[in-house]
Each structure stands twice: as structure tokens, then as C-alpha cells.
Amino acid sequence: MTELYILLFVGIFFLFVFALEFAARTTNPGNGADSLAKLAQFVPLQAVCFAGPELLFDDRDYRWLQSHQALSGTARRHWRDRRNLVLRWLKLLHQDILSLWAFRRMLGRFGVSKSAGEELRVLGDILFGLAWVYFLRLAVLISGPYAVIGLFKRAHRIVETFSHSCAGHLGRVPPSRWSELENLCAARFRSNAAY
Amino acid sequence: MLRLSRSSASATLERLDRSGTANGTGPRLACWQPGDRYFSGKYAKLRPVVVADYVIFGLGFALQLMLVWRCWVTQSWRAFPVFFSFLLYGSLRTPAVMALEILRHPASASVYWLSEIFLFVLMFCVGFEVYRRVFSGPAPLLSVAGWLVAFSLLGTAAAIYFGTTRPGTLIIPDVLRKAGLAIAVWVAVMLGVARYYAIRVRRNVLGIMIGVGLLASVSVINFAALGIATSYFPYMRYIGPLLFLGILLLWTWALWSVEPARVILSVGSSESEAAAFQQWHHSWHKISTTLRRCFGS
């Protein structure tokens, strides 16, 4: 009986989907006569064209302002303004990714992609990019631009420290076992690359 | 065609049920439970073919004939031979099934269900014809669409196979509602891929595609509702045919004049294609570099 109820709701769902699709396609059929050259011109990358985006995350001004007790109010305002700027820039970056996605779909329509696998890989990359920018926007909104960049720097430092410590341990491996270790590493990273 | 003889099929269902192999434990051919309250008591008066059924039948038959005539006049039957066969078959089937039912012929039930199965087979063929029309462009696009359609159909088949079917389920309505689900999924995936790649589907193909999708959805709703409770029958005997009349109107609108299946875009030269592809890669690389520059170190 559950199966029948599921089928009933699925049927109603599809009925609405098709009705809405019909309404959408008849009211806005879209322009099918565009050419690639035109399309290429219509992909504006506003966030990428922004010169020196890394300066947005530079916290030296903020730290300098905060170090003076009298300027703490200005420091707070500066933090808020910078956070808004970063959020606006990330929003533009988000729009850039969406524009590139639309452009890529257009290319797919022209038969540029080689296979279904490549299409899926590109789709995965784009979705990952979008999710990453969403996460960054959320993190900046909650904790501000400097904390986020500090977090990334700390994470980078942890990885670096760990890497150095591994290198230090490597020195203790006897030279006779180097080839065995090399083989093990090669096998491990080959299998990782397969994923 | 599909729904118009639904009301008349109720009596044939009952007759088949009486002559069937029902023992209440396993799946049966195509009938409701014996002694069902729909066929007795207060619902008994709803069983005969009433004036409303004749009106719906008349309207539907007229619309089907008009569609066949338009397809013939505009020569669109050459562009959509399977869909034209589907229409022609429906136009012949509806009065045949109706006549058998009015005459209370003993073979009416079997004729109804066998013709319904054949109609679903034709619907699958129409789906394939539409698929070939929408994705008739470059080979990679056809391959992507083919893989997606194959995966979605396999997924639907797996869901149907692993789904539970309670004892006593009627085989033919069960098969038909699942076939309807498969067609609806197929059409939805085609529409989704066309939307993803911003393919502009022209009126003829769009109308056929949406109509087949709607028809499949109505079948799923109809057979699922009647499987849940036969008390839905008084509503479904009018909802189904009226929705089908709407689908016929949609097809009439879509096939009134001939339009090409889809706009084949002028790709230009292979150099411009390669340049656009390069530009995409360059832009995507710039985005990743920017992100890495800001957050990577």
C-alpha cells in the first residue's frame, strides 16, 4: 500500500513538473540564435578582474588601529566595512562561477565536450567551487574576513609543520629500506590518484 | 484513447474478475477484488456508461480526428511517424472499445487491457522518437543525454524491482502504472538535460514531449489511486478523461503547424569553437588562482 501512495504522489509531482515546464517554455522560449563569439563576450568575470583581491584580507590596518585604544571604534567600523567588501567580492566570485557554468553548458550544447565523463567532472568541479564560495561567505559573515584568513593560514601552518616533522622522521629510516618505502608510497598514491 | 473508455472498463473489469483465477493470494490478471463494494450497493448505479461519458467520448474522439487530420494536412506525420501511429491507433481504439462495452461483448475486458498495453508500448516508441529529435545535434551531447537517460531508466527499473508488491496486486494495472512511471522519468530527464544545455525545443516536439509526460503521469495517478481504493473510481472516471482532453488540446496546439524540431546553431569555424573552449579554461583557471592567492597561503 505504501508503494501505491508513493506512486500516487510521484505521479502528482510529475504532473505539476510537466505543467510548469510547459508554462515556462511557452512564456520564455529563449534565444536560440546566439553564436559562440557573442557568448564568449558575454561572460563577464567581475571578481577575477578585481585587482589585488588578497589586499581585502590584509589585516595590518586593522591591527594597527586596534593597537591604539583611542581608535578602537574606528577599528570596529573598519572591520565591518571590510567584511561587507569581502562579502560583496565573494558574491561577485559566486556570480562569476555561475556565468562560467552557463558558458560551459553552452559549449556542451555546441558539442565541445569530449565525453559524458568529462561533463560530469566539470560539473563536479563547478559544484565544489560553488559550495566552497558559499562556505567562505558564511564563514566571513559569521567571523569576519580576518578570522577566516587567519584560520586558513593556521591550517596551512599545521600542514607545513606536520610535513616538516614527517621529513624529520624520514631521516631516521635506514638507507637499506629506502627502496621499500618508495614502493609503498608509490603504491599508496597511485591508489589515491585512482579515486 | 487511453482514458476515454475508463468508465466503460469498470464493467469489463468485473466480468474479467469473475472469470479470472482469483484466489486472493497471488497476483491476478487484471481485475478488482471479488465482492468489491464498488460493484455492489450504493456505487452500483455509477457503473453504467452515462451521458457524461458519451460527451467526453465525443469530445475526445473529435479532437483525435482533428489531430489526425492536421497531421495529415501539414504533413507532420512524415516528421513524427511513430506519434502519428500512436494518434491513429488511439482514434481507432477508442470507438472500438466503447462499442464492445456498449454491446457487453465478453471479449471487451481482454480487448481493453491488451490494447492499453500496446498503447504503452507505443508511448515508449514516441519517447524514443522525441529523444532522437531533441538530441539530434553533436555526438558528445547525444552521448551525455544517452548516458543520463540510461542511468535514470535503470534507476527506475531498480526501484521498481526492489519495491514491494503486496499479495493480490493486479498484474496489468501494476505493470501499466510502473511503465507510466518509467515514461514520466524518461521525459523529465530529457526536459532536464534540454534545460541544462539551454536547448530550445520547438513547439511540435515540446508539445509531444510534455503531452506524453502528462499522459504517463495521469496513468500513474489513475492506476495508483484505483489500487489504493476503488472508492476513488467515481472521481478518477472523470478526472482522468478530462485531463486527457486537456492533453489532446495541448497536442492540437503543438501540431497545428509544422516547426523544425530544434534550432541547430551555427557553430562557426572550428577555430572559434577552440577559442571559446580555451577561454573557458583560462577563465576557470583564473578563478582557482584567485581563490588560491587569497586563501591558499
XYZ file of C-alpha atoms in Angstrom:
492
model
C 0.000 0.000 0.000
C 2.907 2.342 0.783
C 4.236 1.783 -2.719
C 0.893 2.836 -4.186
C 0.836 6.021 -2.111
C 4.405 6.807 -3.203
C 3.429 6.235 -6.836
C 0.369 8.443 -6.423
C 2.438 11.324 -5.049
C 5.182 10.787 -7.656
C 2.519 10.921 -10.369
C 1.075 14.160 -8.977
C 4.606 15.590 -8.688
C 5.402 14.776 -12.325
C 2.058 16.198 -13.422
C 2.937 19.544 -11.842
C 6.524 19.417 -13.136
C 5.368 18.920 -16.731
C 2.656 21.575 -16.427
C 5.153 24.100 -15.009
C 7.776 23.214 -17.618
C 5.214 23.735 -20.361
C 4.217 27.103 -18.912
C 7.855 28.156 -18.515
C 8.888 27.112 -22.006
C 5.940 28.698 -23.765
C 6.223 32.015 -21.918
C 10.021 32.263 -22.263
C 11.317 30.218 -25.182
C 14.802 31.814 -25.023
C 17.026 32.964 -27.800
C 18.462 30.093 -29.778
C 20.210 32.125 -32.417
C 23.260 33.158 -30.449
C 26.723 32.331 -31.624
C 29.825 31.295 -29.721
C 31.689 34.501 -30.443
C 28.835 36.512 -28.923
C 28.586 34.188 -25.947
C 32.281 34.465 -25.207
C 31.913 38.241 -24.970
C 29.028 37.924 -22.531
C 30.978 36.158 -19.800
C 31.989 38.986 -17.505
C 34.324 37.947 -14.705
C 33.990 40.834 -12.297
C 35.571 39.334 -9.200
C 38.544 37.913 -11.068
C 39.176 41.262 -12.791
C 39.307 42.967 -9.399
C 42.959 43.962 -8.885
C 44.678 42.637 -5.751
C 41.845 40.789 -4.032
C 44.287 39.473 -1.428
C 44.539 43.036 -0.073
C 40.951 42.691 1.116
C 42.142 40.110 3.617
C 45.183 42.063 4.752
C 44.641 42.766 8.468
C 47.625 45.081 9.078
C 45.493 48.276 9.072
C 43.010 46.697 11.413
C 45.713 45.515 13.825
C 47.350 48.933 13.770
C 44.023 50.643 14.541
C 43.237 48.179 17.273
C 46.604 48.690 18.924
C 45.553 52.260 19.744
C 42.935 52.442 22.454
C 41.508 55.724 21.105
C 40.942 54.213 17.665
C 39.101 51.073 18.759
C 35.746 52.443 17.463
C 37.334 53.175 14.095
C 38.795 49.664 14.109
C 35.329 48.190 14.605
C 33.909 50.271 11.762
C 36.859 49.286 9.594
C 36.208 45.605 10.368
C 32.542 45.943 9.439
C 33.305 47.802 6.207
C 35.958 45.283 5.238
C 33.612 42.400 5.954
C 30.962 43.961 3.706
C 33.542 44.481 0.969
C 34.716 40.885 1.197
C 31.143 39.610 1.156
C 30.427 41.707 -1.937
C 33.561 40.412 -3.629
C 32.674 36.809 -2.781
C 29.196 37.372 -4.187
C 30.773 38.567 -7.429
C 33.004 35.495 -7.412
C 29.914 33.349 -6.972
C 28.313 35.087 -9.966
C 31.498 34.542 -11.977
C 31.332 30.804 -11.331
C 27.662 30.761 -12.332
C 28.464 32.680 -15.535
C 31.250 30.244 -16.351
C 28.913 27.343 -15.690
C 26.353 28.801 -18.115
C 29.123 29.336 -20.644
C 30.304 25.760 -20.230
C 26.751 24.447 -20.770
C 26.559 26.488 -23.936
C 29.820 24.913 -25.067
C 28.366 21.498 -24.295
C 25.378 22.354 -26.457
C 27.800 23.044 -29.312
C 29.321 19.603 -28.769
C 32.652 20.850 -27.437
C 32.941 18.356 -24.573
C 34.553 15.007 -25.332
C 32.510 12.618 -23.228
C 29.896 12.228 -20.523
C 32.722 11.605 -18.006
C 34.316 14.943 -18.771
C 30.962 16.692 -18.401
C 30.447 15.064 -15.008
C 33.972 16.016 -13.882
C 33.439 19.648 -14.881
C 30.040 19.647 -13.164
C 31.692 18.257 -10.006
C 34.400 20.966 -10.121
C 31.833 23.714 -10.547
C 29.594 22.427 -7.774
C 32.606 22.117 -5.474
C 33.620 25.682 -6.355
C 30.133 26.963 -5.627
C 29.970 25.088 -2.312
C 33.407 26.450 -1.358
C 32.403 30.063 -2.086
C 29.146 29.571 -0.157
C 31.132 28.257 2.802
C 33.527 31.221 2.615
C 30.638 33.702 2.514
C 29.078 32.071 5.537
C 32.379 31.988 7.420
C 33.099 35.656 6.602
C 29.580 36.645 7.630
C 29.915 34.888 10.969
C 33.508 35.531 11.960
C 34.732 38.328 9.714
C 37.361 38.388 6.973
C 40.459 38.397 9.177
C 39.445 35.423 11.287
C 38.766 33.388 8.151
C 42.100 34.219 6.610
C 43.757 33.555 9.996
C 42.038 30.171 10.079
C 43.331 29.288 6.622
C 46.826 30.458 7.493
C 46.790 28.404 10.694
C 45.590 25.340 8.789
C 48.334 25.867 6.240
C 50.900 26.218 9.032
C 49.686 22.999 10.697
C 50.069 21.101 7.428
C 53.517 22.601 6.914
C 54.622 21.742 10.461
C 53.339 18.216 10.064
C 55.121 17.902 6.744
C 58.400 19.099 8.322
C 58.025 16.643 11.197
C 57.455 13.811 8.684
C 60.576 14.905 6.834
C 62.465 14.796 10.126
C 61.269 11.262 10.787
C 62.334 10.246 7.288
C 65.913 10.914 8.309
C 65.691 8.038 10.767
C 64.794 5.479 8.088
C 67.856 3.277 7.396
C 69.164 3.686 3.811
C 68.670 -0.022 3.167
C 64.870 0.390 3.469
C 64.542 3.467 1.203
C 63.550 1.459 -1.873
C 60.852 -0.423 0.084
C 59.432 2.885 1.357
C 59.467 4.347 -2.142
C 57.499 1.377 -3.459
C 54.981 1.646 -0.632
C 54.495 5.376 -1.228
C 54.154 4.871 -4.974
C 51.509 2.157 -4.467
C 49.588 4.271 -1.934
C 49.484 7.451 -4.000
C 48.681 5.578 -7.181
C 45.607 4.133 -5.482
C 44.669 7.580 -4.156
C 45.038 9.080 -7.603
C 42.695 6.431 -8.949
C 39.953 7.884 -6.784
C -7.952 6.915 -26.310
C -6.337 5.911 -23.061
C -8.777 7.344 -20.572
C -11.938 7.719 -22.550
C -13.079 4.185 -22.067
C -12.086 4.051 -18.420
C -15.662 4.251 -17.202
C -16.771 1.536 -19.526
C -13.824 -0.566 -18.416
C -15.256 -0.878 -14.922
C -17.835 -3.398 -16.047
C -15.274 -5.301 -18.070
C -13.028 -5.420 -15.028
C -15.820 -7.028 -13.056
C -16.539 -9.563 -15.758
C -12.886 -10.483 -16.087
C -12.683 -10.778 -12.338
C -15.486 -13.313 -12.261
C -13.930 -15.374 -14.998
C -10.391 -14.921 -13.659
C -8.271 -17.159 -11.494
C -8.650 -15.134 -8.361
C -7.957 -16.940 -5.132
C -6.979 -13.879 -3.110
C -3.368 -14.916 -2.500
C -1.287 -14.299 -5.598
C -1.260 -11.689 -8.328
C -4.195 -11.841 -10.695
C -4.623 -10.826 -14.307
C -6.482 -7.527 -14.347
C -9.402 -7.157 -12.039
C -10.512 -5.759 -8.716
C -11.146 -7.834 -5.625
C -14.235 -10.059 -5.877
C -17.189 -8.705 -3.996
C -15.709 -5.218 -4.136
C -18.160 -2.658 -2.792
C -17.773 -0.554 -5.919
C -19.634 -3.194 -7.888
C -22.403 -3.510 -5.377
C -24.528 -1.364 -3.096
C -24.551 2.394 -3.425
C -21.842 2.521 -6.117
C -23.627 0.091 -8.415
C -25.588 2.886 -10.039
C -22.326 4.543 -11.170
C -21.230 1.578 -13.209
C -23.185 2.009 -16.452
C -22.000 4.312 -19.181
C -23.742 7.632 -18.505
C -24.364 10.760 -20.604
C -21.207 12.473 -19.307
C -19.161 9.533 -20.586
C -20.703 9.936 -24.041
C -19.960 13.683 -24.013
C -16.323 13.141 -23.006
C -16.001 10.338 -25.516
C -17.462 12.510 -28.273
C -15.194 15.456 -27.499
C -12.101 13.275 -27.257
C -12.885 11.395 -30.440
C -13.485 14.652 -32.321
C -10.197 16.091 -31.049
C -8.324 12.927 -32.031
C -9.800 13.007 -35.518
C -8.900 16.680 -35.836
C -5.338 15.930 -34.753
C -5.016 13.137 -37.301
C -6.415 15.457 -39.968
C -3.980 18.280 -39.039
C -1.033 15.879 -39.067
C -2.130 14.714 -42.498
C -2.700 18.222 -43.898
C 0.549 19.723 -42.554
C 2.487 16.569 -43.458
C 3.841 16.446 -39.895
C 3.146 12.707 -39.917
C 6.317 12.418 -42.016
C 8.317 14.144 -39.269
C 6.713 12.150 -36.419
C 5.624 8.805 -37.869
C 5.510 6.998 -34.511
C 3.463 9.729 -32.866
C 1.107 9.740 -35.837
C 0.710 5.949 -35.494
C 0.030 6.486 -31.799
C -2.704 9.015 -32.598
C -4.199 6.880 -35.332
C -4.189 3.827 -33.103
C -5.885 5.805 -30.319
C -8.537 7.149 -32.689
C -9.404 3.636 -33.838
C -9.152 2.039 -30.437
C -11.464 4.402 -28.536
C -14.655 3.730 -30.545
C -13.828 0.033 -30.816
C -13.509 -0.415 -27.052
C -16.559 1.784 -26.441
C -18.653 -0.212 -28.915
C -17.639 -3.539 -27.365
C -18.554 -2.184 -23.960
C -21.972 -0.906 -25.051
C -22.670 -4.252 -26.697
C -21.486 -6.029 -23.494
C -19.282 -8.278 -25.566
C -17.498 -10.966 -23.482
C -14.126 -10.092 -25.042
C -14.360 -6.395 -24.141
C -12.218 -6.681 -20.998
C -9.370 -8.517 -22.675
C -9.507 -6.188 -25.679
C -9.407 -3.170 -23.365
C -6.358 -4.311 -21.393
C -4.413 -5.708 -24.352
C -4.981 -2.502 -26.319
C -3.910 -0.491 -23.256
C -0.643 -2.461 -23.060
C 0.008 -1.855 -26.746
C -0.672 1.851 -26.201
C 2.048 1.964 -23.558
C 4.467 0.212 -25.922
C 3.676 2.922 -28.474
C 4.236 5.585 -25.819
C 7.750 4.208 -25.247
C 8.342 4.392 -29.005
C 7.093 8.004 -29.059
C 9.521 8.745 -26.211
C 12.372 7.368 -28.305
C 11.272 9.388 -31.341
C 11.201 12.577 -29.261
C 14.618 11.752 -27.768
C 16.130 11.402 -31.245
C 14.590 14.713 -32.263
C 15.716 16.721 -29.241
C 19.273 15.390 -29.101
C 19.965 15.227 -32.799
C 22.888 17.650 -32.565
C 26.569 16.967 -31.888
C 27.628 13.432 -30.943
C 29.045 14.292 -27.465
C 25.730 15.861 -26.455
C 23.905 12.766 -27.661
C 26.284 10.600 -25.632
C 25.770 12.673 -22.449
C 21.999 12.613 -22.875
C 22.094 8.874 -23.666
C 24.037 8.057 -20.507
C 21.758 10.166 -18.327
C 18.606 8.634 -19.796
C 20.055 5.117 -19.460
C 21.018 5.726 -15.808
C 17.638 7.199 -14.932
C 15.754 4.338 -16.598
C 17.986 1.767 -14.898
C 17.421 3.549 -11.578
C 13.665 3.478 -12.096
C 13.797 -0.196 -13.064
C 15.856 -0.988 -9.943
C 13.422 0.962 -7.741
C 10.505 -0.932 -9.283
C 12.286 -4.291 -8.958
C 13.207 -3.798 -5.309
C 9.862 -2.199 -4.447
C 7.352 -4.340 -2.613
C 4.241 -5.591 -4.307
C 1.582 -6.763 -1.902
C -0.149 -10.103 -2.485
C -3.307 -9.875 -4.531
C -1.996 -6.998 -6.669
C -3.479 -6.932 -10.139
C -0.724 -7.561 -12.647
C -1.742 -5.438 -15.629
C -2.622 -2.204 -13.755
C 0.577 -2.713 -11.732
C 2.700 -3.087 -14.873
C 0.973 -0.122 -16.510
C 1.479 2.257 -13.579
C 5.164 1.283 -13.418
C 5.558 1.677 -17.172
C 3.896 5.091 -16.832
C 6.411 5.994 -14.133
C 9.325 4.960 -16.385
C 7.989 7.098 -19.258
C 7.439 10.083 -16.948
C 11.005 9.786 -15.601
C 12.383 9.489 -19.138
C 10.541 12.604 -20.332
C 11.540 14.524 -17.185
C 15.228 13.632 -17.731
C 15.021 14.701 -21.379
C 13.458 18.016 -20.375
C 16.068 18.440 -17.636
C 19.010 17.817 -19.997
C 17.472 20.142 -22.596
C 17.084 22.827 -19.937
C 20.635 22.256 -18.587
C 22.175 22.767 -22.018
C 19.687 25.548 -22.869
C 18.465 23.618 -25.906
C 15.489 25.383 -27.393
C 12.924 22.707 -28.161
C 10.413 23.887 -30.737
C 6.657 23.733 -30.421
C 5.977 20.398 -32.166
C 8.450 18.342 -30.162
C 7.820 20.250 -26.941
C 4.084 19.643 -27.203
C 4.512 15.932 -27.933
C 7.071 15.536 -25.139
C 5.058 17.380 -22.476
C 1.862 15.644 -23.591
C 3.406 12.186 -23.315
C 4.842 13.098 -19.910
C 1.455 14.335 -18.694
C -0.283 11.261 -20.056
C 2.201 8.991 -18.269
C 1.732 10.947 -15.012
C -2.051 10.714 -15.301
C -1.715 6.939 -15.812
C 0.449 6.626 -12.698
C -2.042 8.663 -10.653
C -5.036 6.795 -12.049
C -3.728 3.264 -11.553
C -2.197 4.075 -8.157
C -5.420 5.699 -6.890
C -7.534 2.765 -8.057
C -5.043 0.360 -6.500
C -5.293 2.146 -3.153
C -9.080 2.179 -3.028
C -11.734 1.586 -5.627
C -13.784 4.272 -3.882
C -11.643 6.757 -5.847
C -13.243 5.457 -9.011
C -16.175 7.930 -9.128
C -13.621 10.778 -9.126
C -10.982 9.191 -11.364
C -13.527 8.237 -14.032
C -13.917 11.972 -14.742
C -10.555 13.423 -13.655
C -8.577 11.097 -15.949
C -10.646 11.676 -19.117
C -10.833 15.436 -18.541
C -7.066 15.637 -18.121
C -6.733 13.591 -21.283
C -8.928 16.091 -23.126
C -6.508 18.787 -21.939
C -3.582 16.763 -23.321
C -5.381 16.420 -26.654
C -5.874 20.201 -26.741
C -2.160 20.628 -25.993
C -1.238 18.323 -28.878
C -3.660 20.161 -31.178
C -1.981 23.468 -30.302
C 1.500 21.976 -30.716
C 0.871 20.255 -34.050
C -1.311 22.875 -35.689
C 1.623 23.985 -37.834
C 4.985 22.397 -38.617
C 8.124 23.751 -36.963
C 11.648 22.340 -37.036
C 12.480 20.091 -34.102
C 15.200 22.309 -32.652
C 17.350 25.223 -33.617
C 20.648 23.956 -34.976
C 23.121 26.615 -34.006
C 25.764 27.844 -36.378
C 28.938 26.732 -34.676
C 31.043 28.907 -36.964
C 34.552 27.714 -37.580
C 36.393 25.101 -35.559
C 38.885 27.857 -34.627
C 36.182 29.908 -32.899
C 34.988 26.758 -31.124
C 38.519 26.021 -29.904
C 38.994 29.678 -28.909
C 35.803 29.629 -26.847
C 36.867 26.384 -25.178
C 40.284 27.890 -24.414
C 38.629 30.962 -22.994
C 36.531 28.851 -20.681
C 39.606 27.013 -19.399
C 41.505 30.272 -18.990
C 38.644 31.880 -17.011
C 38.194 28.831 -14.790
C 41.934 28.770 -14.117
C 41.810 32.468 -13.183
C 39.069 31.790 -10.619
C 41.027 28.972 -8.980
C 44.217 31.081 -8.984
C 42.382 33.983 -7.341
C 40.965 31.722 -4.658
C 44.363 30.166 -4.053
C 46.024 33.584 -3.908
C 43.571 34.813 -1.284
C 43.170 31.728 0.859
C 45.942 29.345 -0.129
C 48.791 30.802 1.903
